XYZ file of C-alpha atoms in Angstrom:
86
model
C 11.373 8.562 12.832
C 10.642 11.893 11.403
C 7.457 12.976 9.724
C 4.130 11.296 10.128
C 4.154 8.001 11.968
C 0.749 7.116 10.622
C 1.769 7.767 7.039
C 4.969 5.735 7.510
C 2.913 2.837 8.958
C 0.490 3.026 5.981
C 3.243 2.995 3.471
C 4.881 0.140 5.186
C 1.555 -1.815 5.095
C 1.210 -0.958 1.407
C 4.710 -2.232 0.672
C 4.093 -5.436 2.603
C 0.797 -6.140 0.685
C 2.331 -5.248 -2.588
C 5.233 -7.586 -1.927
C 3.143 -10.508 -0.921
C 1.891 -12.646 -3.985
C -0.591 -14.579 -1.811
C -1.809 -11.402 -0.001
C -1.819 -10.773 3.718
C -4.441 -11.008 6.371
C -5.230 -8.116 8.694
C -3.421 -9.926 11.523
C -0.344 -10.497 9.381
C -0.100 -6.905 8.500
C -0.550 -5.837 12.079
C 2.181 -8.258 13.148
C 4.625 -7.225 10.381
C 4.037 -3.378 10.918
C 4.232 -3.834 14.695
C 0.800 -2.326 15.498
C -2.444 -3.539 17.118
C -5.046 -5.133 14.866
C -7.345 -2.081 15.111
C -4.650 0.176 13.796
C -3.949 -2.230 10.933
C -7.716 -2.226 10.211
C -7.674 1.602 9.871
C -4.573 1.559 7.801
C -5.808 -1.026 5.373
C -9.233 0.598 5.297
C -7.731 3.883 4.162
C -5.624 2.190 1.536
C -8.707 0.354 0.306
C -10.589 3.686 -0.009
C -7.886 4.902 -2.297
C -8.043 1.558 -4.252
C -4.433 0.713 -3.396
C -5.316 -2.549 -1.673
C -8.393 -4.759 -1.851
C -9.698 -7.352 0.477
C -10.414 -10.699 -1.179
C -13.174 -13.203 -0.415
C -10.586 -15.113 1.499
C -9.983 -12.200 3.804
C -6.540 -11.409 2.452
C -5.477 -8.034 1.270
C -3.748 -7.766 -2.184
C -2.632 -4.932 -4.467
C -5.478 -3.147 -6.225
C -6.037 -0.959 -9.283
C -4.993 2.299 -7.774
C -1.335 1.087 -7.721
C -1.465 0.868 -11.519
C -2.369 4.581 -11.681
C 0.673 5.465 -9.491
C 2.807 3.181 -11.585
C 1.725 4.706 -14.850
C 2.420 8.228 -13.497
C 5.838 7.052 -12.394
C 6.529 5.410 -15.893
C 5.478 8.684 -17.540
C 7.823 10.746 -15.380
C 10.765 8.281 -16.021
C 10.179 8.462 -19.833
C 10.136 12.372 -19.663
C 13.426 12.327 -17.798
C 15.004 10.049 -20.344
C 14.155 12.345 -23.271
C 17.205 14.110 -24.728
C 17.568 17.729 -23.728
C 17.431 20.239 -26.528
C-alpha cells in the first residue's frame, strides 16, 4: 500500500459504513477493516468529528450529514464538467 495507511483505513471504514443500510458496530468495522477495536474506535471517532458518520442509540454507526456536503460538491463538479465548451 502506498500513501497513508491510516487514511486508507479511515476511508475503508467510511465506505463500509456508507454501504451498510443497517449500520455497523465498532467491532464489525474493526473486523472488516482488519484492525484492533481501539484503532476502529479512533477511525470512527475522527469520521464522526467531521460528521461523516454518526453513532446511533443502538451503538451502530451510519452515514451522517457531512457526506451530503461531499456529495453536493461532487454533483456540482460533475455538472460543471458536463457543460458545453465555448
